[in-house]
Coordinates of C-alpha atoms in Angstrom, one line a residue:
M61 CA 0.0 0.0 0.0
Q62 CA 1.0 3.7 -0.2
R63 CA 1.8 5.7 2.9
L64 CA 3.0 9.3 3.5
I65 CA 6.2 9.6 5.5
P66 CA 8.3 12.6 6.8
T67 CA 11.1 13.9 4.7
G68 CA 12.6 16.4 7.2
D69 CA 12.4 19.1 4.5
P70 CA 10.2 22.0 5.7
A71 CA 9.4 23.0 2.1
R72 CA 8.1 19.5 1.3
P73 CA 7.5 17.7 4.6
V74 CA 6.1 14.4 3.4
E75 CA 6.5 12.0 0.5
F76 CA 5.0 8.7 -0.7
T77 CA 6.5 5.3 0.1
D78 CA 5.4 1.7 -0.3
D79 CA 4.6 0.0 2.9
A80 CA 3.1 -3.3 4.2
Q81 CA -0.6 -3.2 5.0
P82 CA -1.0 -3.0 8.8
V83 CA -1.9 -6.0 10.8
P84 CA -4.5 -5.0 13.4
A85 CA -4.4 -6.1 17.0
A86 CA -7.4 -8.1 18.4
D87 CA -9.1 -4.9 19.5
E88 CA -8.5 -3.0 16.3
A89 CA -10.4 -2.7 13.0
L90 CA -8.6 -2.3 9.7
V91 CA -10.0 0.8 7.9
R92 CA -9.5 1.7 4.3
V93 CA -8.9 5.4 4.5
E94 CA -11.0 7.6 2.2
A95 CA -10.1 10.9 3.8
F96 CA -7.8 12.3 6.4
A97 CA -7.3 15.7 8.0
P98 CA -3.8 16.9 9.2
N99 CA -3.6 19.1 12.3
R100 CA -1.3 22.1 12.6
G101 CA 0.4 20.5 15.6
E102 CA 1.4 17.6 13.3
T103 CA 3.1 20.1 11.0
F104 CA 5.4 21.1 13.8
L105 CA 6.4 17.5 14.4
L106 CA 7.4 17.2 10.8
E107 CA 10.0 20.0 11.0
K108 CA 12.4 17.7 12.9
P109 CA 10.7 14.3 12.7
K110 CA 11.7 11.6 15.2
P111 CA 12.8 8.3 13.8
G112 CA 9.9 6.1 13.1
L113 CA 7.3 8.9 13.0
V114 CA 4.2 7.7 11.1
P115 CA 1.8 10.6 11.2
G116 CA -2.0 10.7 10.9
K117 CA -4.6 10.9 13.6
D118 CA -7.9 12.0 11.9
I119 CA -9.4 9.6 9.4
A120 CA -12.6 8.5 7.8
G121 CA -13.2 5.4 5.7
L122 CA -14.6 1.9 5.4
V123 CA -14.0 -1.1 7.8
V124 CA -12.5 -3.9 5.7
Q125 CA -11.6 -6.1 8.6
A126 CA -13.5 -6.2 11.9
A127 CA -11.7 -6.5 15.2
A128 CA -11.0 -10.1 16.1
D129 CA -12.3 -9.7 19.7
G130 CA -15.8 -8.9 18.3
S131 CA -15.7 -5.2 19.5
G132 CA -16.5 -2.3 17.2
P133 CA -18.2 -2.0 13.8
P134 CA -18.6 -4.8 11.3
V135 CA -17.0 -5.1 7.9
G136 CA -18.5 -2.6 5.5
A137 CA -19.3 0.0 8.1
R138 CA -18.4 3.6 7.3
V139 CA -16.5 5.1 10.2
V140 CA -14.6 8.1 11.5
G141 CA -11.6 7.3 13.7
H142 CA -8.8 8.8 15.8
P143 CA -5.9 6.3 15.7
P144 CA -2.7 7.1 17.6
R145 CA -0.7 7.1 14.4
G146 CA -0.5 6.0 10.8
G147 CA -3.6 7.6 9.3
W148 CA -1.9 9.2 6.2
A149 CA -2.1 5.9 4.3
E150 CA -4.4 3.7 2.3
Y151 CA -5.1 1.5 5.3
V152 CA -4.8 2.1 9.1
A153 CA -5.5 -0.1 12.1
V154 CA -7.7 1.8 14.6
P155 CA -8.6 0.7 18.2
T156 CA -12.4 0.1 18.2
H157 CA -12.7 2.4 21.3
S158 CA -11.7 5.2 19.0
L159 CA -14.2 4.7 16.1
A160 CA -17.7 5.9 15.5
V161 CA -20.1 4.7 12.8
L162 CA -21.2 7.3 10.2
P163 CA -24.8 7.8 9.1
D164 CA -25.5 8.0 5.4
G165 CA -25.8 11.8 5.5
I166 CA -22.2 12.5 6.5
D167 CA -19.5 12.0 3.9
A168 CA -15.9 11.1 4.6
V169 CA -14.6 14.6 4.0
R170 CA -16.8 16.2 6.7
A171 CA -16.2 13.2 9.0
A172 CA -12.4 13.4 8.7
A173 CA -12.5 17.0 9.8
L174 CA -14.0 16.0 13.2
P175 CA -11.7 14.0 15.4
L176 CA -8.9 16.0 17.0
A177 CA -10.4 19.5 16.7
G178 CA -13.9 18.4 17.6
I179 CA -12.8 16.2 20.6
T180 CA -10.7 19.1 21.8
A181 CA -13.6 21.5 21.6
L182 CA -16.0 19.1 23.5
R183 CA -13.5 18.4 26.2
L184 CA -12.4 22.1 26.5
L185 CA -15.9 23.2 27.1
R186 CA -16.4 20.4 29.7
A187 CA -13.3 21.7 31.5
A188 CA -14.8 25.2 31.5
G189 CA -17.9 23.9 33.2
G190 CA -21.4 25.3 32.3
V191 CA -21.0 28.2 30.0
T192 CA -24.7 29.1 29.7
G193 CA -25.1 32.9 30.3
R194 CA -21.3 33.3 30.8
R195 CA -19.0 35.6 28.9
V196 CA -16.3 33.7 27.0
L197 CA -13.2 35.0 25.3
L198 CA -11.8 32.7 22.6
T199 CA -8.4 33.3 21.0
G200 CA -7.2 31.6 17.9
A201 CA -10.8 31.3 16.9
S202 CA -10.3 30.8 13.1
G203 CA -8.6 27.5 13.5
G204 CA -10.2 24.1 13.5
V205 CA -10.8 23.9 17.2
G206 CA -11.9 27.6 17.4
H207 CA -14.8 27.1 14.9
Y208 CA -16.1 24.1 16.8
V209 CA -15.7 25.9 20.2
C210 CA -17.5 29.0 19.0
E211 CA -20.5 27.1 17.6
L212 CA -20.8 24.8 20.5
A213 CA -20.4 27.5 23.2
A214 CA -22.8 29.8 21.5
A215 CA -25.4 27.0 21.1
A216 CA -25.1 26.4 24.9
G217 CA -26.0 30.0 25.6
A218 CA -22.6 31.6 26.1
E219 CA -21.8 35.1 25.0
V220 CA -18.7 34.5 22.9
T221 CA -16.1 37.1 21.9
A222 CA -13.9 35.6 19.2
V223 CA -10.4 36.8 18.3
T224 CA -9.4 36.3 14.7
A225 CA -7.0 38.0 12.3
T226 CA -9.2 38.9 9.4
A227 CA -12.7 40.4 8.8
Q228 CA -13.6 37.5 6.4
R229 CA -12.9 34.9 9.1
G230 CA -14.8 37.0 11.6
E231 CA -17.9 36.9 9.4
R232 CA -17.9 33.2 9.5
L233 CA -17.5 33.1 13.3
R234 CA -20.5 35.5 13.7
A235 CA -22.5 33.1 11.5
L236 CA -21.6 30.4 13.9
G237 CA -22.9 32.4 16.9
A238 CA -20.1 34.7 18.1
T239 CA -21.6 37.8 19.8
A240 CA -18.5 39.9 19.0
V241 CA -15.4 39.5 16.8
V242 CA -12.2 41.4 17.4
H243 CA -8.8 41.2 15.6
D244 CA -6.6 41.7 18.6
V245 CA -7.0 40.5 22.2
A246 CA -6.4 44.1 23.4
E247 CA -9.7 45.1 21.6
A248 CA -11.8 42.6 23.6
R249 CA -14.2 44.2 26.0
G250 CA -14.2 42.3 29.2
P251 CA -14.5 41.3 31.9
F252 CA -14.9 37.6 30.9
D253 CA -15.9 34.7 33.1
V254 CA -13.9 32.3 31.0
V255 CA -10.9 32.7 28.6
L256 CA -10.0 29.9 26.2
E257 CA -6.5 30.7 25.1
S258 CA -4.5 29.0 22.4
T259 CA -2.2 31.7 21.1
G260 CA 0.5 32.3 23.7
G261 CA 3.1 35.0 23.3
A262 CA 1.8 38.5 24.1
A263 CA -1.9 37.4 23.8
L264 CA -2.1 35.4 27.0
P265 CA -1.2 38.2 29.5
L266 CA -3.8 40.5 27.7
A267 CA -6.4 37.8 27.9
L268 CA -5.7 37.0 31.5
A269 CA -6.1 40.7 32.4
A270 CA -9.5 40.7 30.8
L271 CA -10.8 38.1 33.2
A272 CA -13.5 38.9 35.8
P273 CA -12.5 38.4 39.5
G274 CA -12.4 34.7 40.2
G275 CA -12.5 33.8 36.4
T276 CA -10.6 31.0 34.7
L277 CA -8.2 31.0 31.8
I278 CA -7.8 27.6 30.2
W279 CA -4.5 27.4 28.2
F280 CA -4.8 24.9 25.4
G281 CA -2.2 25.8 22.9
Q282 CA 0.5 28.2 21.7
V283 CA 0.1 28.6 18.0
S284 CA 2.3 31.7 17.9
R285 CA 5.1 29.4 19.1
T286 CA 6.2 32.3 21.3
P287 CA 6.7 31.8 25.1
V288 CA 4.5 33.7 27.5
T289 CA 5.8 36.3 30.0
L290 CA 3.6 37.3 33.0
N291 CA 4.2 40.2 35.3
F292 CA 2.7 39.6 38.8
F293 CA 2.1 43.3 39.4
D294 CA 0.0 43.8 36.3
F295 CA -2.9 41.9 37.9
F296 CA -3.4 43.8 41.2
A297 CA -6.2 45.9 39.7
G298 CA -7.6 43.2 37.5
P299 CA -8.7 39.6 37.9
E300 CA -8.3 39.0 41.6
G301 CA -8.4 35.3 42.4
A302 CA -8.2 34.3 38.7
S303 CA -6.9 30.8 37.9
I304 CA -4.9 29.5 34.9
R305 CA -5.5 25.9 33.9
H306 CA -3.4 23.9 31.5
F307 CA -5.4 21.7 29.1
H308 CA -4.6 18.9 26.7
Y309 CA -7.3 17.0 24.9
A310 CA -5.6 13.6 24.7
G311 CA -6.8 10.5 26.5
A312 CA -8.6 7.5 24.9
P313 CA -11.2 6.2 24.5
Y314 CA -12.4 8.7 21.9
G315 CA -15.4 6.7 20.4
G316 CA -18.0 8.4 22.7
D317 CA -16.9 11.9 21.8
L318 CA -16.7 11.0 18.1
A319 CA -20.3 9.6 18.3
T320 CA -21.4 12.9 19.9
L321 CA -19.8 15.0 17.2
V322 CA -21.3 12.8 14.4
R323 CA -24.7 13.1 16.0
L324 CA -24.5 16.9 16.2
V325 CA -23.4 17.2 12.6
D326 CA -26.1 14.8 11.4
E327 CA -28.7 16.9 13.3
G328 CA -27.4 20.1 11.7
R329 CA -26.2 21.5 15.0
L330 CA -22.4 21.4 14.2
H331 CA -20.8 22.5 10.9
P332 CA -17.2 21.5 10.2
E333 CA -15.3 24.4 8.8
I334 CA -13.2 23.0 5.9
G335 CA -11.0 25.5 4.2
R336 CA -9.4 23.1 1.7
V337 CA -10.2 19.7 0.2
A338 CA -7.6 18.2 -2.1
D339 CA -6.3 14.9 -3.4
W340 CA -3.6 13.4 -1.1
G341 CA -1.0 13.9 -3.8
Q342 CA -1.1 17.6 -2.6
T343 CA -0.5 16.7 1.0
A344 CA 3.0 18.3 1.2
E345 CA 1.8 21.7 -0.2
T346 CA -1.3 21.6 2.1
L347 CA 0.9 20.9 5.2
V348 CA 3.0 24.0 4.4
D349 CA -0.1 26.1 4.0
L350 CA -1.6 24.8 7.2
R351 CA 1.6 25.5 9.1
E352 CA 1.8 29.0 7.8
R353 CA -1.9 29.6 8.7
R354 CA -3.1 30.1 5.2
I355 CA -6.1 27.7 5.6
R356 CA -9.2 28.7 7.5
G357 CA -10.5 25.8 9.7
K358 CA -9.6 22.3 8.6
A359 CA -7.8 20.9 5.5
V360 CA -8.9 17.5 4.3
L361 CA -7.1 15.2 1.9
T362 CA -8.8 12.4 -0.1
T363 CA -7.2 9.1 -1.2
G364 CA -9.8 8.1 -3.9
V365 CA -8.5 10.3 -6.7
A366 CA -5.6 9.1 -8.8
R367 CA -2.4 10.9 -8.1

């Protein structure tokens, strides 16, 4: 079969290679991949890839071999999955606890855009507690996670202020339910009960200062790739008693959250924001554009078109 592997070249970070079809463990299903979605964090791993790195965590496709232990979907089921590795290939073995069956109304492209970003959004909002009636500041809102968080939080009754770089992206966030859109954290009109911060650098101190007394900042990323510097004395007149929480989405099983995301999409209550769909022969170029933040929302690559 064909697989994409790292090259170590930032200008063309992956290339095709021939590889053996994976042999699934007893609790894994073998899935023929129809579409996969890279994440920006994966592009950073490709800059200096570790030996043996086989990328790919967000996939959708068809079960061609059911799990030997009887768990999970049967042969022929259309599924979305979140394997630990290896999804940028024609076939991938996926633990059945990290699969969800797709209804007829959801195609592989939309499904592939769901796993990491959607699971992160669900778990991030759970970490924030009830957001109904609360003022929420969301930085990095035009990324894959940001779109999902904005729509889910707004639907739950939160008053969401979204931070995004461009007016065009802001229009889409308003359509998803954002109450206000600003282009810099300094423009956000607080105070906020909750800040969901993924930018780092100079943005985090500004966002922290916009918290209400006793509010919570949940730090779930650093897309600027710039470390944060905080000055203790800046906060005496601001968010007294505020807390900062580190957040990372990872932790299997993922199947329950995937099923929730699938249900919300099927019911028209969640809308994957896909900025690019391309044949997987264009994966290298797409990864560069994703790394350089030239794609709004998710990018999805399909394997069914001849390279």
